[in-house]
Short mmCIF file of C-alpha atoms in Angstrom, two decimals:
data_model
loop_
_atom_site.label_atom_id
_atom_site.label_comp_id
_atom_site.label_asym_id
_atom_site.label_seq_id
_atom_site.Cartn_x
_atom_site.Cartn_y
_atom_site.Cartn_z
CA UNK A 1 3.18 25.82 -7.97
CA UNK A 2 6.10 23.50 -8.88
CA UNK A 3 5.90 20.87 -11.57
CA UNK A 4 7.41 17.95 -11.53
CA UNK A 5 7.00 14.47 -13.66
CA UNK A 6 4.27 16.23 -15.44
CA UNK A 7 2.59 16.55 -12.44
CA UNK A 8 1.48 19.56 -10.53
CA UNK A 9 3.14 19.74 -7.33
CA UNK A 10 1.21 21.79 -4.39
CA UNK A 11 3.76 23.35 -1.74
CA UNK A 12 2.15 23.66 1.44
CA UNK A 13 4.12 26.87 3.74
CA UNK A 14 5.51 27.33 7.24
CA UNK A 15 4.34 26.16 10.54
CA UNK A 16 3.87 23.15 9.14
CA UNK A 17 6.53 21.11 10.78
CA UNK A 18 8.56 21.60 13.74
CA UNK A 19 12.20 20.81 14.42
CA UNK A 20 12.65 17.00 14.20
CA UNK A 21 12.47 15.23 17.23
CA UNK A 22 13.71 11.55 17.62
CA UNK A 23 10.59 9.17 17.41
CA UNK A 24 10.50 6.86 20.10
CA UNK A 25 10.48 2.96 19.92
CA UNK A 26 11.35 0.59 17.30
CA UNK A 27 12.16 1.74 13.79
CA UNK A 28 12.17 -0.61 11.35
CA UNK A 29 14.09 -0.62 8.41
CA UNK A 30 13.80 -2.45 4.89
CA UNK A 31 14.26 -6.24 4.66
CA UNK A 32 18.05 -7.66 3.51
CA UNK A 33 16.44 -9.59 0.87
CA UNK A 34 15.62 -6.35 -0.93
CA UNK A 35 17.63 -3.33 0.62
CA UNK A 36 20.29 -2.74 -2.00
CA UNK A 37 17.61 -3.08 -4.79
CA UNK A 38 15.34 -0.68 -4.21
CA UNK A 39 14.74 2.95 -2.15
CA UNK A 40 12.18 2.53 0.71
CA UNK A 41 10.17 4.45 3.43
CA UNK A 42 7.30 4.83 5.26
CA UNK A 43 5.27 6.59 8.24
CA UNK A 44 2.12 5.26 10.34
CA UNK A 45 0.36 7.10 12.94
CA UNK A 46 -2.86 6.62 14.92
CA UNK A 47 -4.96 10.14 14.96
CA UNK A 48 -6.34 10.15 18.53
CA UNK A 49 -7.67 13.55 19.02
CA UNK A 50 -9.93 14.70 16.53
CA UNK A 51 -11.22 17.51 18.00
CA UNK A 52 -8.19 18.89 18.72
CA UNK A 53 -6.41 21.65 16.33
CA UNK A 54 -2.69 20.53 15.95
CA UNK A 55 -1.10 17.58 17.92
CA UNK A 56 2.13 14.86 17.63
CA UNK A 57 0.21 11.57 18.64
CA UNK A 58 1.76 8.93 20.79
CA UNK A 59 4.91 7.81 19.66
CA UNK A 60 4.13 4.27 20.32
CA UNK A 61 2.04 4.53 17.46
CA UNK A 62 3.65 7.20 15.15
CA UNK A 63 6.51 6.00 12.93
CA UNK A 64 8.49 7.27 9.80
CA UNK A 65 11.33 5.98 8.58
CA UNK A 66 13.09 9.45 8.54
CA UNK A 67 13.07 9.54 12.54
CA UNK A 68 10.91 12.70 12.44
CA UNK A 69 7.57 12.32 14.43
CA UNK A 70 4.15 12.62 12.28
CA UNK A 71 2.35 15.44 12.93
CA UNK A 72 -1.92 16.22 12.51
CA UNK A 73 -4.38 18.67 12.69
CA UNK A 74 -7.86 19.59 12.20
CA UNK A 75 -8.63 21.49 9.49
CA UNK A 76 -12.90 21.70 9.73
CA UNK A 77 -15.02 19.09 10.73
CA UNK A 78 -14.05 15.55 9.68
CA UNK A 79 -11.47 17.15 7.66
CA UNK A 80 -7.60 16.70 8.59
CA UNK A 81 -4.10 16.92 7.58
CA UNK A 82 -1.65 14.33 8.18
CA UNK A 83 2.19 15.78 8.18
CA UNK A 84 4.91 13.40 7.34
CA UNK A 85 8.00 15.09 7.84
CA UNK A 86 11.31 14.40 5.43
CA UNK A 87 10.02 11.91 3.32
CA UNK A 88 9.57 11.93 -0.27
CA UNK A 89 11.36 15.20 -0.23
CA UNK A 90 12.43 14.93 -4.23
CA UNK A 91 10.46 16.53 -6.40
CA UNK A 92 11.21 13.63 -8.80
CA UNK A 93 10.70 11.06 -6.07
CA UNK A 94 7.86 9.07 -6.28
CA UNK A 95 4.80 10.38 -4.07
CA UNK A 96 4.12 6.73 -2.27
CA UNK A 97 0.42 5.37 -1.58
CA UNK A 98 -1.97 6.28 1.54
CA UNK A 99 -4.50 3.98 3.41
CA UNK A 100 -6.57 5.42 6.06
CA UNK A 101 -9.24 3.39 8.22
CA UNK A 102 -11.61 4.99 10.55
CA UNK A 103 -11.11 3.76 14.68
CA UNK A 104 -13.53 3.43 17.20
CA UNK A 105 -16.93 1.26 17.74
CA UNK A 106 -19.41 4.14 15.74
CA UNK A 107 -19.85 3.72 12.02
CA UNK A 108 -18.07 6.19 11.13
CA UNK A 109 -15.66 5.78 7.95
CA UNK A 110 -12.65 7.55 6.29
CA UNK A 111 -11.11 8.42 2.69
CA UNK A 112 -8.00 9.82 1.38
CA UNK A 113 -8.94 13.39 -0.05
CA UNK A 114 -5.19 13.85 -1.68
CA UNK A 115 -1.72 12.92 -1.25
CA UNK A 116 0.97 16.38 -2.05
CA UNK A 117 4.57 17.44 -0.74
CA UNK A 118 4.86 20.26 1.39
CA UNK A 119 7.49 22.78 1.24
CA UNK A 120 8.81 26.41 1.14
CA UNK A 121 9.83 28.56 -2.02
CA UNK A 122 12.20 31.05 -1.44
CA UNK A 123 11.30 34.86 -2.41
CA UNK A 124 14.49 35.56 -3.43
CA UNK A 125 15.90 32.76 -5.50
CA UNK A 126 12.63 30.59 -6.14
CA UNK A 127 14.49 27.59 -4.70
CA UNK A 128 11.79 24.85 -3.61
CA UNK A 129 12.63 23.24 -0.21
CA UNK A 130 10.41 20.07 0.04
CA UNK A 131 10.03 18.99 3.87
CA UNK A 132 7.87 16.07 3.45
CA UNK A 133 4.10 14.67 2.35
CA UNK A 134 0.75 15.76 3.44
CA UNK A 135 -2.42 13.35 3.34
CA UNK A 136 -5.39 14.85 3.02
CA UNK A 137 -8.07 12.64 5.58
CA UNK A 138 -12.10 12.87 4.94
CA UNK A 139 -14.29 11.31 7.95
CA UNK A 140 -17.96 10.51 7.21
CA UNK A 141 -21.21 9.42 9.48
CA UNK A 142 -23.51 7.19 7.59
CA UNK A 143 -25.31 9.73 5.82
CA UNK A 144 -22.26 11.21 4.32
CA UNK A 145 -21.99 14.19 6.21
CA UNK A 146 -18.32 15.05 7.04
CA UNK A 147 -17.78 13.66 11.06
CA UNK A 148 -14.88 13.97 13.55
CA UNK A 149 -13.60 10.50 13.96
CA UNK A 150 -10.34 9.33 15.07
CA UNK A 151 -8.30 7.10 12.58
CA UNK A 152 -5.39 5.15 11.32
CA UNK A 153 -3.33 6.62 8.54
CA UNK A 154 -0.30 4.63 6.86
CA UNK A 155 2.28 5.77 3.74
CA UNK A 156 4.53 3.79 2.01
CA UNK A 157 6.99 4.64 -0.85
CA UNK A 158 9.24 2.02 -3.01
CA UNK A 159 11.00 2.28 -6.16
CA UNK A 160 13.58 -0.57 -8.45
CA UNK A 161 13.29 -3.48 -8.50
CA UNK A 162 13.23 -6.29 -5.74
CA UNK A 163 14.15 -10.01 -5.31
CA UNK A 164 13.92 -11.65 -2.20
CA UNK A 165 10.97 -13.76 -0.74
CA UNK A 166 8.37 -10.95 -0.81
CA UNK A 167 5.94 -9.48 -2.97
CA UNK A 168 4.50 -5.66 -2.96
CA UNK A 169 2.60 -3.49 -4.89
CA UNK A 170 0.72 -0.37 -5.10
CA UNK A 171 -1.30 2.12 -6.84
CA UNK A 172 -3.66 5.07 -7.09
CA UNK A 173 -6.00 5.63 -9.94
CA UNK A 174 -6.09 8.99 -11.43
CA UNK A 175 -9.49 9.03 -13.19
CA UNK A 176 -12.65 7.35 -11.69
CA UNK A 177 -14.85 7.04 -14.82
CA UNK A 178 -12.53 5.20 -17.61
CA UNK A 179 -9.52 3.37 -18.12
CA UNK A 180 -6.50 5.54 -18.25
CA UNK A 181 -2.70 5.10 -17.71
CA UNK A 182 -1.04 5.41 -14.12
CA UNK A 183 2.12 7.77 -13.33
CA UNK A 184 5.23 6.52 -12.13
CA UNK A 185 5.24 8.33 -9.63
CA UNK A 186 1.85 6.84 -7.91
CA UNK A 187 2.52 3.07 -8.31
CA UNK A 188 5.41 0.68 -7.63
CA UNK A 189 5.08 -2.97 -8.47
CA UNK A 190 8.42 -5.22 -6.98
CA UNK A 191 8.70 -7.29 -10.00
CA UNK A 192 9.27 -4.31 -12.08
CA UNK A 193 6.13 -4.72 -14.42
CA UNK A 194 3.47 -1.86 -14.92
CA UNK A 195 0.12 -2.11 -12.75
CA UNK A 196 -2.90 -1.68 -14.64
CA UNK A 197 -6.85 -1.26 -13.98
CA UNK A 198 -9.67 -1.52 -16.12
CA UNK A 199 -13.12 0.10 -15.19
CA UNK A 200 -15.38 -2.66 -15.88
CA UNK A 201 -18.80 -0.53 -15.07
CA UNK A 202 -19.80 2.11 -12.60
CA UNK A 203 -18.11 1.83 -9.52
CA UNK A 204 -16.67 -1.09 -10.35
CA UNK A 205 -12.92 -1.73 -11.13
CA UNK A 206 -9.99 -4.64 -12.05
CA UNK A 207 -6.66 -4.06 -10.82
CA UNK A 208 -4.04 -6.27 -12.52
CA UNK A 209 -0.68 -6.37 -10.52
CA UNK A 210 1.59 -8.19 -13.42
CA UNK A 211 4.30 -10.88 -12.28
CA UNK A 212 3.10 -11.17 -9.10
CA UNK A 213 1.85 -14.57 -9.68
CA UNK A 214 2.09 -18.19 -8.13
CA UNK A 215 4.12 -19.96 -10.77
CA UNK A 216 6.89 -19.77 -8.31
CA UNK A 217 5.26 -20.92 -5.68
CA UNK A 218 4.38 -24.16 -3.87
CA UNK A 219 0.75 -24.90 -3.75
CA UNK A 220 0.30 -24.41 -0.05
CA UNK A 221 1.97 -20.94 -0.27
CA UNK A 222 0.87 -17.76 1.06
CA UNK A 223 -1.11 -15.64 -1.92
CA UNK A 224 -0.95 -12.29 -0.05
CA UNK A 225 -3.10 -9.65 1.16
CA UNK A 226 -4.67 -6.12 -0.10
CA UNK A 227 -6.21 -2.81 1.48
CA UNK A 228 -8.39 -0.56 -0.76
CA UNK A 229 -9.16 3.09 0.38
CA UNK A 230 -11.52 5.46 -1.33
CA UNK A 231 -9.41 8.78 -2.83
CA UNK A 232 -12.62 10.79 -2.38
CA UNK A 233 -13.64 13.79 -0.43
CA UNK A 234 -17.46 13.21 -1.11
CA UNK A 235 -18.40 10.17 1.21
CA UNK A 236 -17.49 7.62 -1.58
CA UNK A 237 -15.90 4.38 -0.18
CA UNK A 238 -14.10 1.49 -1.73
CA UNK A 239 -13.60 -2.21 -0.80
CA UNK A 240 -12.52 -5.69 -2.42
CA UNK A 241 -15.11 -7.58 -4.12
CA UNK A 242 -12.77 -10.34 -4.43
CA UNK A 243 -8.94 -10.79 -5.13
CA UNK A 244 -7.02 -13.83 -6.18
CA UNK A 245 -3.57 -14.80 -7.77
CA UNK A 246 -2.86 -17.03 -10.85
CA UNK A 247 0.21 -18.28 -12.49
CA UNK A 248 1.48 -14.51 -13.88
CA UNK A 249 -0.66 -11.72 -11.85
CA UNK A 250 -2.29 -10.98 -9.12
CA UNK A 251 -6.08 -9.64 -9.70
CA UNK A 252 -8.34 -7.42 -7.39
CA UNK A 253 -11.58 -6.87 -8.53
CA UNK A 254 -12.95 -3.55 -6.79
CA UNK A 255 -16.06 -1.75 -5.78
CA UNK A 256 -16.99 1.57 -4.67
CA UNK A 257 -20.25 3.28 -3.65
CA UNK A 258 -21.64 6.30 -2.31
CA UNK A 259 -23.09 6.95 0.89
CA UNK A 260 -26.41 5.56 0.32
CA UNK A 261 -25.03 2.55 -0.82
CA UNK A 262 -25.17 3.08 -4.59
CA UNK A 263 -22.29 1.89 -7.10
CA UNK A 264 -20.56 5.32 -7.99
CA UNK A 265 -17.22 5.92 -9.58
CA UNK A 266 -14.30 7.00 -7.45
CA UNK A 267 -10.28 7.31 -7.57
CA UNK A 268 -8.84 4.59 -4.95
CA UNK A 269 -5.37 3.60 -3.80
CA UNK A 270 -4.73 -0.18 -3.24
CA UNK A 271 -1.64 -2.03 -1.91
CA UNK A 272 -0.89 -5.46 -2.56
CA UNK A 273 1.81 -7.39 -0.05
CA UNK A 274 2.86 -10.57 0.23
CA UNK A 275 5.00 -12.27 2.88
CA UNK A 276 5.65 -8.99 4.53
CA UNK A 277 3.63 -5.89 5.99
CA UNK A 278 1.62 -3.51 4.50
CA UNK A 279 4.92 -0.84 4.57
CA UNK A 280 6.84 -3.86 3.05
CA UNK A 281 8.56 -4.48 6.25
CA UNK A 282 8.82 -8.05 7.86
CA UNK A 283 7.47 -6.96 11.39
CA UNK A 284 3.89 -7.35 10.52
CA UNK A 285 0.98 -9.43 10.02
CA UNK A 286 -2.28 -9.48 7.99
CA UNK A 287 -5.54 -12.12 7.29
CA UNK A 288 -8.70 -12.37 5.47
CA UNK A 289 -11.23 -13.18 7.71
CA UNK A 290 -14.41 -14.89 6.05
CA UNK A 291 -17.57 -16.74 8.02
CA UNK A 292 -16.08 -16.18 11.40
CA UNK A 293 -13.23 -18.05 9.94
CA UNK A 294 -9.26 -17.30 9.16
CA UNK A 295 -7.26 -19.03 5.78
CA UNK A 296 -3.97 -19.89 6.07
CA UNK A 297 -3.34 -19.13 2.50
CA UNK A 298 -3.98 -15.49 2.93
CA UNK A 299 -2.40 -15.05 6.66
CA UNK A 300 0.95 -14.08 6.93
CA UNK A 301 2.96 -14.86 9.45
CA UNK A 302 1.99 -18.38 9.31
CA UNK A 303 0.94 -20.12 13.09
CA UNK A 304 -1.84 -19.28 15.77
CA UNK A 305 -3.77 -16.31 13.90
CA UNK A 306 -7.49 -16.94 15.03
CA UNK A 307 -10.91 -15.00 14.96
CA UNK A 308 -13.70 -14.83 17.67
CA UNK A 309 -17.17 -13.51 16.33
CA UNK A 310 -19.42 -11.82 18.05
CA UNK A 311 -22.67 -12.40 18.68
CA UNK A 312 -25.96 -10.60 20.63
CA UNK A 313 -24.84 -7.15 21.69
CA UNK A 314 -21.78 -7.68 20.19
CA UNK A 315 -22.84 -8.90 16.32
CA UNK A 316 -20.34 -7.38 13.97
CA UNK A 317 -17.68 -7.47 16.39
CA UNK A 318 -14.49 -9.71 15.55
CA UNK A 319 -11.39 -10.33 17.62
CA UNK A 320 -8.43 -10.98 15.21
CA UNK A 321 -5.43 -12.51 17.16
CA UNK A 322 -2.27 -13.12 15.33
CA UNK A 323 1.29 -13.90 16.61
CA UNK A 324 2.02 -10.25 16.52
CA UNK A 325 -0.21 -9.19 19.41
CA UNK A 326 2.39 -8.87 21.55
CA UNK A 327 3.39 -5.91 19.93
CA UNK A 328 -0.09 -4.70 19.42
CA UNK A 329 0.78 -1.66 21.85
CA UNK A 330 2.44 0.26 18.74
CA UNK A 331 2.08 -0.50 15.33
CA UNK A 332 -0.79 0.30 12.90
CA UNK A 333 -3.90 -1.31 11.75
CA UNK A 334 -5.59 -1.21 8.52
CA UNK A 335 -8.92 -2.90 7.56
CA UNK A 336 -11.03 -3.09 4.38
CA UNK A 337 -13.95 -4.48 3.43
CA UNK A 338 -14.57 -7.45 1.54
CA UNK A 339 -17.75 -9.12 -0.72
CA UNK A 340 -20.63 -7.79 -2.65
CA UNK A 341 -22.69 -5.04 -0.90
CA UNK A 342 -21.85 -1.46 0.41
CA UNK A 343 -21.16 -2.29 3.49
CA UNK A 344 -17.94 -1.13 5.33
CA UNK A 345 -15.28 -2.36 8.34
CA UNK A 346 -13.20 -0.39 10.71
CA UNK A 347 -11.02 -0.95 13.52
CA UNK A 348 -12.39 -0.49 16.76
CA UNK A 349 -9.26 -0.74 18.70
CA UNK A 350 -5.78 -2.98 19.23
CA UNK A 351 -3.69 -4.14 22.13
CA UNK A 352 -1.57 -7.02 23.07
CA UNK A 353 -4.55 -8.26 25.37
CA UNK A 354 -7.56 -8.62 22.96
CA UNK A 355 -5.47 -8.41 19.64
CA UNK A 356 -7.30 -6.40 16.85
CA UNK A 357 -11.05 -5.53 17.30
CA UNK A 358 -13.10 -5.20 13.84
CA UNK A 359 -16.22 -3.85 13.15
CA UNK A 360 -18.66 -3.99 10.55
CA UNK A 361 -21.91 -2.17 9.46
CA UNK A 362 -24.53 -1.63 6.51
CA UNK A 363 -24.97 1.59 4.97
CA UNK A 364 -27.47 2.69 7.58
CA UNK A 365 -25.19 1.74 10.19
CA UNK A 366 -26.50 -0.99 11.80
CA UNK A 367 -23.73 -4.11 12.92
CA UNK A 368 -23.20 -6.66 10.21
CA UNK A 369 -21.24 -10.20 10.15
CA UNK A 370 -19.15 -9.63 6.88
CA UNK A 371 -15.93 -11.02 5.42
CA UNK A 372 -12.94 -8.72 5.78
CA UNK A 373 -9.56 -8.10 5.26
CA UNK A 374 -7.01 -6.65 8.38
CA UNK A 375 -3.52 -5.68 8.36
CA UNK A 376 -0.82 -4.55 11.09
CA UNK A 377 2.22 -3.06 10.55
CA UNK A 378 4.88 -2.50 12.98
#
């Protein structure tokens, strides 16, 4: 056990990381507008072998700014570890933020159970060697029972104060049932201000991202994007009730439910991005879908983003197409449901031919036509 910044950091031992291998394909770097002002890293993966004990997912959907491939292991039914080597390797550095979305056509859903560092403690000197970040993932069926599932996971970390054209913020709550201050290692705000969370009722929270407002923006400017993931191991899920941007701040209303669809207190992670991807690179896309339409003020990049809504046998299925479709043999997709009720949404697949396929479900697992937010990062 190693303590850093007042937080106990668990060290995972041996055999978790193979020798570094150069990850194939495009590897993004921070945008020039803030590259000199902040430290930033990210990783993402499509975990596409839900029954395999341990494996390295395909390089096309497996990226890491350290250039080491991420790895995935199945620990138990519906429980997985995602190893992100060579990121956040200093005990005082930010733990960053992780998101996960279930993948496929079934009504399963996933959450992040925990996020920590892994490494090795020398039995001779006691020196700590940190190898990277571990994301613990839980997946469930509609009853809340553990269920094996494919999923997509993303992780990003940033520190410092950024100028430039894009806004970026994230946080992870520590306590589910009351207001509390957030540790510096689990939050970031590109305006250099502190994020705040207020619990307004059972399973309902207001997130304040201070300094990320619209005062300097033209009236028709893009207002940004959010993704929310439950930090939970008991079948809870979290979603966006609504969010908006005022002159000074961005404010997000978050609701969490148990598997039965009842409001339930839960920890959660949230990321806000504007004119940038979910991992704070310029190579990405996002949009907000409601009523079978997308909204220009909640869409990036500007241009020909559209949605086709399924009917009949395809009820609850949406095809989202963006200017990034040609790159969608690669990358990472995250989806968050929006609106009242306990429904959830997930990514069914993504490809250059059809863009992103999103499916939404009721608590019982029935197909549902409902609003959502979807992001793509390359």
